[in-house]
PDB file of C-alpha atoms in Angstrom:
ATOM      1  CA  UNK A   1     -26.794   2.055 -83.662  1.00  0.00           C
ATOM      2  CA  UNK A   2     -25.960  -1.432 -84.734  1.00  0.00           C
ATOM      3  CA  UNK A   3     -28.477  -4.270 -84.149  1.00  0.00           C
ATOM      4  CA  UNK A   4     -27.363  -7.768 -83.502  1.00  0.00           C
ATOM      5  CA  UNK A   5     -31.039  -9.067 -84.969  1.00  0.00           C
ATOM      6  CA  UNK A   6     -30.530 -13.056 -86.658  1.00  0.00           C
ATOM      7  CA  UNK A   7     -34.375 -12.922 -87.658  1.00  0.00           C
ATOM      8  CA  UNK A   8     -37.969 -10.897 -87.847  1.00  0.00           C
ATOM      9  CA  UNK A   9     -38.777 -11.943 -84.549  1.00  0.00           C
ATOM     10  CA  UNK A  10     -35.784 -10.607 -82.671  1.00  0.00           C
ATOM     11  CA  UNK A  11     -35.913  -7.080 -84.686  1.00  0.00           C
ATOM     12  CA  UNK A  12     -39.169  -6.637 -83.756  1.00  0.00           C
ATOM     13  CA  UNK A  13     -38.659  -7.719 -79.850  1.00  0.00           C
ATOM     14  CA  UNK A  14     -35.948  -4.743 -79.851  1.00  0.00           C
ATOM     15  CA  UNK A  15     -38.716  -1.900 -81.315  1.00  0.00           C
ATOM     16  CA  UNK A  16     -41.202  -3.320 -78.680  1.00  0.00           C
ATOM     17  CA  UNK A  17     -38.574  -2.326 -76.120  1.00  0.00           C
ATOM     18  CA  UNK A  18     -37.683   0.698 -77.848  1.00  0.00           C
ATOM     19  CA  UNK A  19     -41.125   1.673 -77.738  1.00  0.00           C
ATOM     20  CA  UNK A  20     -41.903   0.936 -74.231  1.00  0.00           C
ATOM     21  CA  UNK A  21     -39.326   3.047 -73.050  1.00  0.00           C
ATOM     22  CA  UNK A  22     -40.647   6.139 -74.947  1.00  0.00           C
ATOM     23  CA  UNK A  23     -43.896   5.133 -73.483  1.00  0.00           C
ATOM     24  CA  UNK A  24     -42.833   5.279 -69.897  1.00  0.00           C
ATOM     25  CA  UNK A  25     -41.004   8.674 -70.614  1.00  0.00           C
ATOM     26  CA  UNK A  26     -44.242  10.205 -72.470  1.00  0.00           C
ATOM     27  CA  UNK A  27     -46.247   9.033 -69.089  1.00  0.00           C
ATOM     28  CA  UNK A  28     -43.531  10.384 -66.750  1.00  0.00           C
ATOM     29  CA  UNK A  29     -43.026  13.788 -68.269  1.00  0.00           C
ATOM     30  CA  UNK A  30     -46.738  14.498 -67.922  1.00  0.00           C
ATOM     31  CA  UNK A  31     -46.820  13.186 -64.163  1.00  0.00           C
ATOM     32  CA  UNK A  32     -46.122  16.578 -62.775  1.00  0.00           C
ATOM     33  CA  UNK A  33     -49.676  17.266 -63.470  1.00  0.00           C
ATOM     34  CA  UNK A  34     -51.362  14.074 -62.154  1.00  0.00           C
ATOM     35  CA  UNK A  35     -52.144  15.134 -58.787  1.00  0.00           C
ATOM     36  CA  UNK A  36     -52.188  11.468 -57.659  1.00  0.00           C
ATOM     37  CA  UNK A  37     -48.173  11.703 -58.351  1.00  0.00           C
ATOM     38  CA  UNK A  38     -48.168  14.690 -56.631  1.00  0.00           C
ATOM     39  CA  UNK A  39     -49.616  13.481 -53.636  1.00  0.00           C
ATOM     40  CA  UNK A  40     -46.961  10.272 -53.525  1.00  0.00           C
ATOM     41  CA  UNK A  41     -44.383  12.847 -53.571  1.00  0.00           C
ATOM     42  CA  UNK A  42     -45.628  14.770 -50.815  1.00  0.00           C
ATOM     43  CA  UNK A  43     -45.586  11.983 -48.646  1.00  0.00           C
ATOM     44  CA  UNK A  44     -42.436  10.333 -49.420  1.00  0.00           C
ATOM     45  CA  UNK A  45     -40.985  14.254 -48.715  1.00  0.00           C
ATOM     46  CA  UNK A  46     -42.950  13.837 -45.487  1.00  0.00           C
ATOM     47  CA  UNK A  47     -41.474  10.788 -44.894  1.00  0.00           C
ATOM     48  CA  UNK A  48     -38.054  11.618 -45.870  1.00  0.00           C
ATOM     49  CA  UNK A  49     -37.758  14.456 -43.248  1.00  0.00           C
ATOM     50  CA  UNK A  50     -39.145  12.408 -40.290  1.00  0.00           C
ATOM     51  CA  UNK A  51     -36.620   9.859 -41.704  1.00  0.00           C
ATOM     52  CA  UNK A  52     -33.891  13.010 -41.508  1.00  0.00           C
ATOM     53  CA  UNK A  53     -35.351  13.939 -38.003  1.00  0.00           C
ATOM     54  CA  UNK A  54     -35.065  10.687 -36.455  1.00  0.00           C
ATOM     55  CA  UNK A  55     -31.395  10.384 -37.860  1.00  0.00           C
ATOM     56  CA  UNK A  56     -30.661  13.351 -36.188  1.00  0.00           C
ATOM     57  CA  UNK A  57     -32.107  12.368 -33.249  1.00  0.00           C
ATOM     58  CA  UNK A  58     -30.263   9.186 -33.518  1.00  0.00           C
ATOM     59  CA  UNK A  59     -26.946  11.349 -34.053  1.00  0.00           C
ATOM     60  CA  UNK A  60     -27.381  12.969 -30.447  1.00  0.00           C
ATOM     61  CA  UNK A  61     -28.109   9.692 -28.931  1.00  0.00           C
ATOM     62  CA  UNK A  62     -24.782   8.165 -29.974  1.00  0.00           C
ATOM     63  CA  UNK A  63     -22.852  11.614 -28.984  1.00  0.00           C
ATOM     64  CA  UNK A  64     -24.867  11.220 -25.704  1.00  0.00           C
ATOM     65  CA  UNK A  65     -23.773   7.701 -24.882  1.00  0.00           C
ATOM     66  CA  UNK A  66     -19.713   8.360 -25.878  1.00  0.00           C
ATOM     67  CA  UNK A  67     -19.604  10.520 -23.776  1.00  0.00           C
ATOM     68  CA  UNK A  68     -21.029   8.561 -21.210  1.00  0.00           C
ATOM     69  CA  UNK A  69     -18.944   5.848 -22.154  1.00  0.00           C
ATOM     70  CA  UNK A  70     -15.816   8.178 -21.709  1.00  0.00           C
ATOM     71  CA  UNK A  71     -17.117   9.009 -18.566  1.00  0.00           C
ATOM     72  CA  UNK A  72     -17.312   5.239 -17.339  1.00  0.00           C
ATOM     73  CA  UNK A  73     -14.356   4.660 -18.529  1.00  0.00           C
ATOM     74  CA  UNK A  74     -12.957   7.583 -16.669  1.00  0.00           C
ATOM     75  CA  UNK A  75     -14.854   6.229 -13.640  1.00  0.00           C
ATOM     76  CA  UNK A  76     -13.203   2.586 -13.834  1.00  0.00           C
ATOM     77  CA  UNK A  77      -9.713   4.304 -13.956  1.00  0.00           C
ATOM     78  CA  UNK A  78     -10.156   6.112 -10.867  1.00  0.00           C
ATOM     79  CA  UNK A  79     -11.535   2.815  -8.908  1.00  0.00           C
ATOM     80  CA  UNK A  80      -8.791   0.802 -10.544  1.00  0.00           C
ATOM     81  CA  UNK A  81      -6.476   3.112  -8.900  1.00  0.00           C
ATOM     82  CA  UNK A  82      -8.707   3.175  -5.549  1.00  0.00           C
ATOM     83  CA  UNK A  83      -8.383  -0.560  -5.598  1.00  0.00           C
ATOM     84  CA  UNK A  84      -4.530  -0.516  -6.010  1.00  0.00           C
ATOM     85  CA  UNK A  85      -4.229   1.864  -3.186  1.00  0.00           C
ATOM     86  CA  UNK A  86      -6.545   0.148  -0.979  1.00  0.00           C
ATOM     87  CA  UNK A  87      -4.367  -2.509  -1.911  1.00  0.00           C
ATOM     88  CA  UNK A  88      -1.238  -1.045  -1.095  1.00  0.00           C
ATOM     89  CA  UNK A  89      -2.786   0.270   2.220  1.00  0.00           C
ATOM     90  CA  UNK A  90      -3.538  -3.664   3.068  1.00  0.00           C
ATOM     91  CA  UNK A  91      -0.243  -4.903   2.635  1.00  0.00           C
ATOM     92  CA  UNK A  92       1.659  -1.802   4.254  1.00  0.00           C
ATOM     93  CA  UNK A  93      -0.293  -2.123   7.063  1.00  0.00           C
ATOM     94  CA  UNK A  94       1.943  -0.493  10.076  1.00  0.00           C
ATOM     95  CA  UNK A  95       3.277  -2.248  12.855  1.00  0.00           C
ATOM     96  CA  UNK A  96       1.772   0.259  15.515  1.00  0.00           C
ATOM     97  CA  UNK A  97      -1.244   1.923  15.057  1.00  0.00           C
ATOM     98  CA  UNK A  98      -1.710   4.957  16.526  1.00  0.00           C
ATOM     99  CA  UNK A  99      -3.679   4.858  19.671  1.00  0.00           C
ATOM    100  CA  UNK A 100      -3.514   5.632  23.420  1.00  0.00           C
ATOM    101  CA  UNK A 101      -5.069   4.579  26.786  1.00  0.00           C
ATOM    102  CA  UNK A 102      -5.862   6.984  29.079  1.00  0.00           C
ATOM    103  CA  UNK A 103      -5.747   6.278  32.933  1.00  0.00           C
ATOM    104  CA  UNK A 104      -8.729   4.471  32.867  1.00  0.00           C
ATOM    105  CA  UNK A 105      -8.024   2.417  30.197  1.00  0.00           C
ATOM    106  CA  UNK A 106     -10.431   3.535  27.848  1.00  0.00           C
ATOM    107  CA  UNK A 107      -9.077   3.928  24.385  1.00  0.00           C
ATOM    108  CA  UNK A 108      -8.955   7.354  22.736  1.00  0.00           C
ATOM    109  CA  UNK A 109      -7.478   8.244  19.354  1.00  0.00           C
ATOM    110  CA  UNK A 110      -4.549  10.137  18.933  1.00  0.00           C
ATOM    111  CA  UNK A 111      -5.919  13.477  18.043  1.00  0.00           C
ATOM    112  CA  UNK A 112      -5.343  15.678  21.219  1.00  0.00           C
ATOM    113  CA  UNK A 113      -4.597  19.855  21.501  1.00  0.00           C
ATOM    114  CA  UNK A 114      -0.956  20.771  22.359  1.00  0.00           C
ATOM    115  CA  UNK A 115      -2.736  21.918  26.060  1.00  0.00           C
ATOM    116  CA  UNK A 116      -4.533  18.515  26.746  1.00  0.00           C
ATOM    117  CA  UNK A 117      -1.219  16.576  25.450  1.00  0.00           C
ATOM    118  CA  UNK A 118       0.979  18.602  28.297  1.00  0.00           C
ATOM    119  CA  UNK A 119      -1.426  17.423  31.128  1.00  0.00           C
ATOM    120  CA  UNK A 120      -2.021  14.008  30.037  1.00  0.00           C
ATOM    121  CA  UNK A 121       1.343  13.894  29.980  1.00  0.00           C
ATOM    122  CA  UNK A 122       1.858  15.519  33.287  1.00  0.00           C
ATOM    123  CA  UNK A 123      -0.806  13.525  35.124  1.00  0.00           C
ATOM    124  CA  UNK A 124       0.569  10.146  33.800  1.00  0.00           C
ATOM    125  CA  UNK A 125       4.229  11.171  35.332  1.00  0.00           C
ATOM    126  CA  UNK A 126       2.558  11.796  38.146  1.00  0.00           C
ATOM    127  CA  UNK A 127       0.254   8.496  38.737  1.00  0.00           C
ATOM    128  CA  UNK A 128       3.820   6.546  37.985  1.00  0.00           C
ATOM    129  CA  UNK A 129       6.025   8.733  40.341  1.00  0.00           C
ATOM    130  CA  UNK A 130       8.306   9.181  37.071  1.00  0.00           C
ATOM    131  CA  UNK A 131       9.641  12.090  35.598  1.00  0.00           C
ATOM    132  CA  UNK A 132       8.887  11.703  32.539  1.00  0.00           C
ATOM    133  CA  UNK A 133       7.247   8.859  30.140  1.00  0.00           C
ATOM    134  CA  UNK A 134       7.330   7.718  26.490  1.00  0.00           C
ATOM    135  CA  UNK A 135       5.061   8.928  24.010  1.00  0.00           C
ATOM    136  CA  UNK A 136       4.785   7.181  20.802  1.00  0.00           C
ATOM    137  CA  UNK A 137       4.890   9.008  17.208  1.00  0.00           C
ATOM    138  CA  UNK A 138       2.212   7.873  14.607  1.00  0.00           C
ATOM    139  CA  UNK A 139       2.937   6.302  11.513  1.00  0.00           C
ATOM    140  CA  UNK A 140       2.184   8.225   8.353  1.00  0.00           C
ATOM    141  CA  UNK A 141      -1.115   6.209   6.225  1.00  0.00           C
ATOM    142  CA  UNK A 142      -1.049   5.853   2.626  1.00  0.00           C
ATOM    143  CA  UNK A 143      -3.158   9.339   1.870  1.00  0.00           C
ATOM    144  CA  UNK A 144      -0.816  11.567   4.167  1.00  0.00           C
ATOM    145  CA  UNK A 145       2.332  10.198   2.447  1.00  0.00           C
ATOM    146  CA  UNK A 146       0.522  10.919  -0.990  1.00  0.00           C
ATOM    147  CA  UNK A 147      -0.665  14.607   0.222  1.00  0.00           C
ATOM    148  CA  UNK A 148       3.133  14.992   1.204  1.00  0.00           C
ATOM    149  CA  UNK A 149       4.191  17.495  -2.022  1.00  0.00           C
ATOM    150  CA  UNK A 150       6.799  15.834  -4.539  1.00  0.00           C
ATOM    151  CA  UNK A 151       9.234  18.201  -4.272  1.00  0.00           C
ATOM    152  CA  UNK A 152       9.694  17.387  -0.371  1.00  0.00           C
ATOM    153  CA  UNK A 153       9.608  13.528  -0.752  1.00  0.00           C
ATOM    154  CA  UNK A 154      11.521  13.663  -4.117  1.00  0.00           C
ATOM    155  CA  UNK A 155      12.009   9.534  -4.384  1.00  0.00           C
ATOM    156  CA  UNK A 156      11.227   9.261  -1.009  1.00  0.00           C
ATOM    157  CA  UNK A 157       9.102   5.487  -0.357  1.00  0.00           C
ATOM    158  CA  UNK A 158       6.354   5.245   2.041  1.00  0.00           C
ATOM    159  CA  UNK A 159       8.140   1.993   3.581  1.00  0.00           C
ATOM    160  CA  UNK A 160      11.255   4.427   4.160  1.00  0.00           C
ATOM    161  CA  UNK A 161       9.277   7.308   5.915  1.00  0.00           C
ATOM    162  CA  UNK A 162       7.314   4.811   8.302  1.00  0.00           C
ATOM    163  CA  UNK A 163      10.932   2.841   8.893  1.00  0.00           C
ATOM    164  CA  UNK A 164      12.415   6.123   9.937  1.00  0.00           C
ATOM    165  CA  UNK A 165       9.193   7.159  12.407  1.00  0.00           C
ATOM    166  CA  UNK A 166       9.606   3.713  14.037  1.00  0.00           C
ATOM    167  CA  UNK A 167      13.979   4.285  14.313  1.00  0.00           C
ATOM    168  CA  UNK A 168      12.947   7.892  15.942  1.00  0.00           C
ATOM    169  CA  UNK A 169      10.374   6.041  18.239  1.00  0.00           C
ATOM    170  CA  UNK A 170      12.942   3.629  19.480  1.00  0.00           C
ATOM    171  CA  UNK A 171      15.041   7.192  20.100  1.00  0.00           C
ATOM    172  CA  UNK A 172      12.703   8.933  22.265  1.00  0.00           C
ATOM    173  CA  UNK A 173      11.812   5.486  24.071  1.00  0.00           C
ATOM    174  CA  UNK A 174      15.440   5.110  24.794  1.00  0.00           C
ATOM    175  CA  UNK A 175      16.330   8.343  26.009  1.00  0.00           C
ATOM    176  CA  UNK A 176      12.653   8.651  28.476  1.00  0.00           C
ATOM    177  CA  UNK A 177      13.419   5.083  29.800  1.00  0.00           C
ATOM    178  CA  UNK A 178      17.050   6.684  30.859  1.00  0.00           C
ATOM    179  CA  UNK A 179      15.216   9.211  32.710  1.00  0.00           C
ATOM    180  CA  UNK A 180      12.607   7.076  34.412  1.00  0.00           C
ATOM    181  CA  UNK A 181      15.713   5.473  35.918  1.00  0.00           C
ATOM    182  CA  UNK A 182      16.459   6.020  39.423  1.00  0.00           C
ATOM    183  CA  UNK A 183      19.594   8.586  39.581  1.00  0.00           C
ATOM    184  CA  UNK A 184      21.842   5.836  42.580  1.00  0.00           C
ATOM    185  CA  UNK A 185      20.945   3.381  39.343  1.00  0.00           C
ATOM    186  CA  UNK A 186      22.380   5.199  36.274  1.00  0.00           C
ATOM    187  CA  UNK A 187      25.887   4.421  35.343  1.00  0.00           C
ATOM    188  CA  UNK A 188      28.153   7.586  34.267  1.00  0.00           C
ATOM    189  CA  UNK A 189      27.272   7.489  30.860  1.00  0.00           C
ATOM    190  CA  UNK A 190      23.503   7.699  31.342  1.00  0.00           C
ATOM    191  CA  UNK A 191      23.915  10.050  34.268  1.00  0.00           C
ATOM    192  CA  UNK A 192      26.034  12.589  31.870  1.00  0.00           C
ATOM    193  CA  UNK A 193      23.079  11.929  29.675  1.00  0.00           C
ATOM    194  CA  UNK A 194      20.484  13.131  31.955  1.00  0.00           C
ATOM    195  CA  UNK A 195      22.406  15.890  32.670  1.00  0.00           C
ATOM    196  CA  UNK A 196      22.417  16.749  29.105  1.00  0.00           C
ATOM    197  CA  UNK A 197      19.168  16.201  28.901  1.00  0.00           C
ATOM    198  CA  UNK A 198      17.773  18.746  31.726  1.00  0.00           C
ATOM    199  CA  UNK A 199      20.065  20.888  30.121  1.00  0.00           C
ATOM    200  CA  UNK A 200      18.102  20.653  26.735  1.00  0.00           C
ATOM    201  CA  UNK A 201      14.804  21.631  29.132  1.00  0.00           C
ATOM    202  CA  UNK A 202      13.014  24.634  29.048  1.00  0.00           C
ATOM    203  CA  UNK A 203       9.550  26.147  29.820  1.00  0.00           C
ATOM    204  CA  UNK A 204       8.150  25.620  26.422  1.00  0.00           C
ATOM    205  CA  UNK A 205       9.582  21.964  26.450  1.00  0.00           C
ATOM    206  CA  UNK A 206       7.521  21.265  29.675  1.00  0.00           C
ATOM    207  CA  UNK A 207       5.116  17.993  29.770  1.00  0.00           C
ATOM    208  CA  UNK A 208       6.151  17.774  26.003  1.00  0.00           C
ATOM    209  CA  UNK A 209       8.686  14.605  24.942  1.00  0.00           C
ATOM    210  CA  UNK A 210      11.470  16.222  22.662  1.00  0.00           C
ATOM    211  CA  UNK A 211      14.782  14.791  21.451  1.00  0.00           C
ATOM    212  CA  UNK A 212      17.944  16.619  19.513  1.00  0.00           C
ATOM    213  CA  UNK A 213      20.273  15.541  16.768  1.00  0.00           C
ATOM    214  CA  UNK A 214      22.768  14.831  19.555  1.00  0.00           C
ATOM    215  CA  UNK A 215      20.154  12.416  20.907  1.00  0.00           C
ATOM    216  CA  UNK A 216      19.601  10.672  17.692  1.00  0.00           C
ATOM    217  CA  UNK A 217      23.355   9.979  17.132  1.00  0.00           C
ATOM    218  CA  UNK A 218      24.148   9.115  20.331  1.00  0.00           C
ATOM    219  CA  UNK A 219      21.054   6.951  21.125  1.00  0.00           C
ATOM    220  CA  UNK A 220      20.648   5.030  17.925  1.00  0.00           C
ATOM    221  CA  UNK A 221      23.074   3.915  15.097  1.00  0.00           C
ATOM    222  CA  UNK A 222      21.100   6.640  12.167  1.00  0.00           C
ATOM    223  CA  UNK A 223      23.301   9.602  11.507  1.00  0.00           C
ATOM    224  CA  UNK A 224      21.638  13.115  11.004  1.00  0.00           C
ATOM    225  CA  UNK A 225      22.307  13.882   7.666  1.00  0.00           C
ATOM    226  CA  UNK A 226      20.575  16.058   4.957  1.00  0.00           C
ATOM    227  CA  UNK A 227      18.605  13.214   4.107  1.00  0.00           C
ATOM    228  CA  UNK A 228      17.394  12.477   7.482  1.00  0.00           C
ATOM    229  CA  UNK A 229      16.729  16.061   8.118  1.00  0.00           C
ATOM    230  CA  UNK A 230      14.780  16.195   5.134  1.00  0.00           C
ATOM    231  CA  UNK A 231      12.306  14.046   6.498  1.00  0.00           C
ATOM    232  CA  UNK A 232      11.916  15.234   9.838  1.00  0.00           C
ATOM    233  CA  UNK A 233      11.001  18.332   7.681  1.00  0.00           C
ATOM    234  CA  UNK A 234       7.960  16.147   6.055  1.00  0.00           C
ATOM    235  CA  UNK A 235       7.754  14.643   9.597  1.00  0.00           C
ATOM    236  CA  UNK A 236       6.911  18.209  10.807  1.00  0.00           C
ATOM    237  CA  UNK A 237       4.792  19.055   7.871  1.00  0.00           C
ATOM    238  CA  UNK A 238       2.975  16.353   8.208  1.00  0.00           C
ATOM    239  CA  UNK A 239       2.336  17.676  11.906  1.00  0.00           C
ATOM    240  CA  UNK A 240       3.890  14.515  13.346  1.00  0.00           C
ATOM    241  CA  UNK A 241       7.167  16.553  15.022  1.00  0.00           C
ATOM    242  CA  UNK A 242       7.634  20.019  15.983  1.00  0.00           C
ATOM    243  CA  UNK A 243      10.506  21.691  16.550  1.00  0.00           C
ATOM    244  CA  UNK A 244      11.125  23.662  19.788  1.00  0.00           C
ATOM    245  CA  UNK A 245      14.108  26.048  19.372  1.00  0.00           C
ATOM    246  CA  UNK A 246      16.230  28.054  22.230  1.00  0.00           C
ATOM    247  CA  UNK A 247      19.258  27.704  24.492  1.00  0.00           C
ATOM    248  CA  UNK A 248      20.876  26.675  21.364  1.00  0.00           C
ATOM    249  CA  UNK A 249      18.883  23.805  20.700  1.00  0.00           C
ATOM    250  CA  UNK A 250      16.923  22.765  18.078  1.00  0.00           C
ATOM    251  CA  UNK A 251      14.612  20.200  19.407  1.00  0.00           C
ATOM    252  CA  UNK A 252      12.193  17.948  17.718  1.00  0.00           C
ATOM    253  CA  UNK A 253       8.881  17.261  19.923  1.00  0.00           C
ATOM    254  CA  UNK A 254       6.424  15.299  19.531  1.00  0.00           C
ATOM    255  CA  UNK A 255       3.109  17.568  18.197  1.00  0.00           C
ATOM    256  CA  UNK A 256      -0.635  17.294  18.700  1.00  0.00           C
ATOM    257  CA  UNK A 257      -2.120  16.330  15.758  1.00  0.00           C
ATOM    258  CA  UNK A 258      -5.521  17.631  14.905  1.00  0.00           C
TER     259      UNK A 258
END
């Protein structure tokens, strides 16, 4: 090995190190049998497992709080979409809301067997000395137009359904204010209309307001095509219509809803 040394002094500096580092080696080989060394390295070992341990433990804390954090974070999607459908719900509020008087003029909701519906409706014909009386459909809300399956409302809007419950609405208030109508008061195309109308009658229509496609066309400006039929079939899944068939009739009535 070459030396860089420029006097006595700096040569012998360079042994001393030398020498000091064969020192420390002598001391360290023999340390195996100092039990003073062997002690240190039992307790750093000690220490170094309790060290592993706690990392460990450390480890399972972190995987413990991802996955709550994924879970939050699943959490705040499902609220954000709450909140956008609460939303939505707030500013497609309906124009009628479902609900009824009864003859006392208590308020009662909407929800009323087939049975109960037919007297009611009977008893309220009665009261008025009319034959019959209008009874109003309920819109759809925001969670029954969701439940609706996709391949019935296809791209079907919720402002579309609700537009064409309130155009039916208008159909069967149309044709039951025709029959309140005195019969000396009806002009010849509302009295063929009644006619047509008892025709359309029959024991399972009884105390239950109905209307036809003929009905539709001829009391409002909508035309019954396969669109519109397709949602008075979501209109009777939904359990808002029902249809009443025989005599050659399909009729949509209005149904209980439970």
């Amino acid at each position: 090995m070459e030396m860089n040394t420029n006097s006595i002094e700096d040569l012998t500096q360079h042994f001393l190190r030398k020498l000091s580092i064969l020192k420390n080696a002598v001391i360290l080989s023999n340390a195996t049998a100092d039990q003073s060394f062997l002690d240190v390295k039992y307790s750093l070992a000690e220490l170094l497992d309790r060290v592993k341990l706690l990392l460990r433990s450390m480890r399972r804390d972190v995987d413990i709080a991802k996955e709550q954090l994924q879970g939050y974070e699943d959490m705040k999607i499902k609220y954000c979409d709450f909140i956008q459908h609460l939303q939505f719900a707030i500013t497609n509020i309906p124009l009628k809301l479902a609900t009824k008087k009864c003859l006392h003029g208590q308020l009662i909701p909407q929800v009323i067997a087939t049975d109960q519906c037919r007297m009611d409706y009977h008893l309220k014909s009665n009261v008025h000395q009319t034959t019959r009386s209008c009874n109003y459909l309920d819109f759809l809300t925001v969670y029954e137009f969701e439940a609706i399956p996709k391949y019935m409302k296809g791209r079907l809007t919720y402002e579309k359904m609700n537009t064409i419950i309130e155009q039916l609405d208008k159909v069967f208030s149309e044709k039951y204010q025709v029959l309140k109508q005195k019969t000396a008061s009806l002009s010849d195309v509302n009295r063929k209309r009644v006619e047509l109308f008892r025709v359309q009658e029959n024991k399972d229509t009884e105390g239950i307001p109905f209307v036809t496609e003929k009905d539709i066309t001829d009391l409002s400006s909508m035309k019954v095509d396969n669109s519109v039929r397709n949602m008075m079939t979501i209109l009777r899944h939904c359990n808002i219509l029902q249809e009443i068939r025989g005599g050659g009739y399909v009729r949509f009535a209005i149904a209980s809803r439970f």
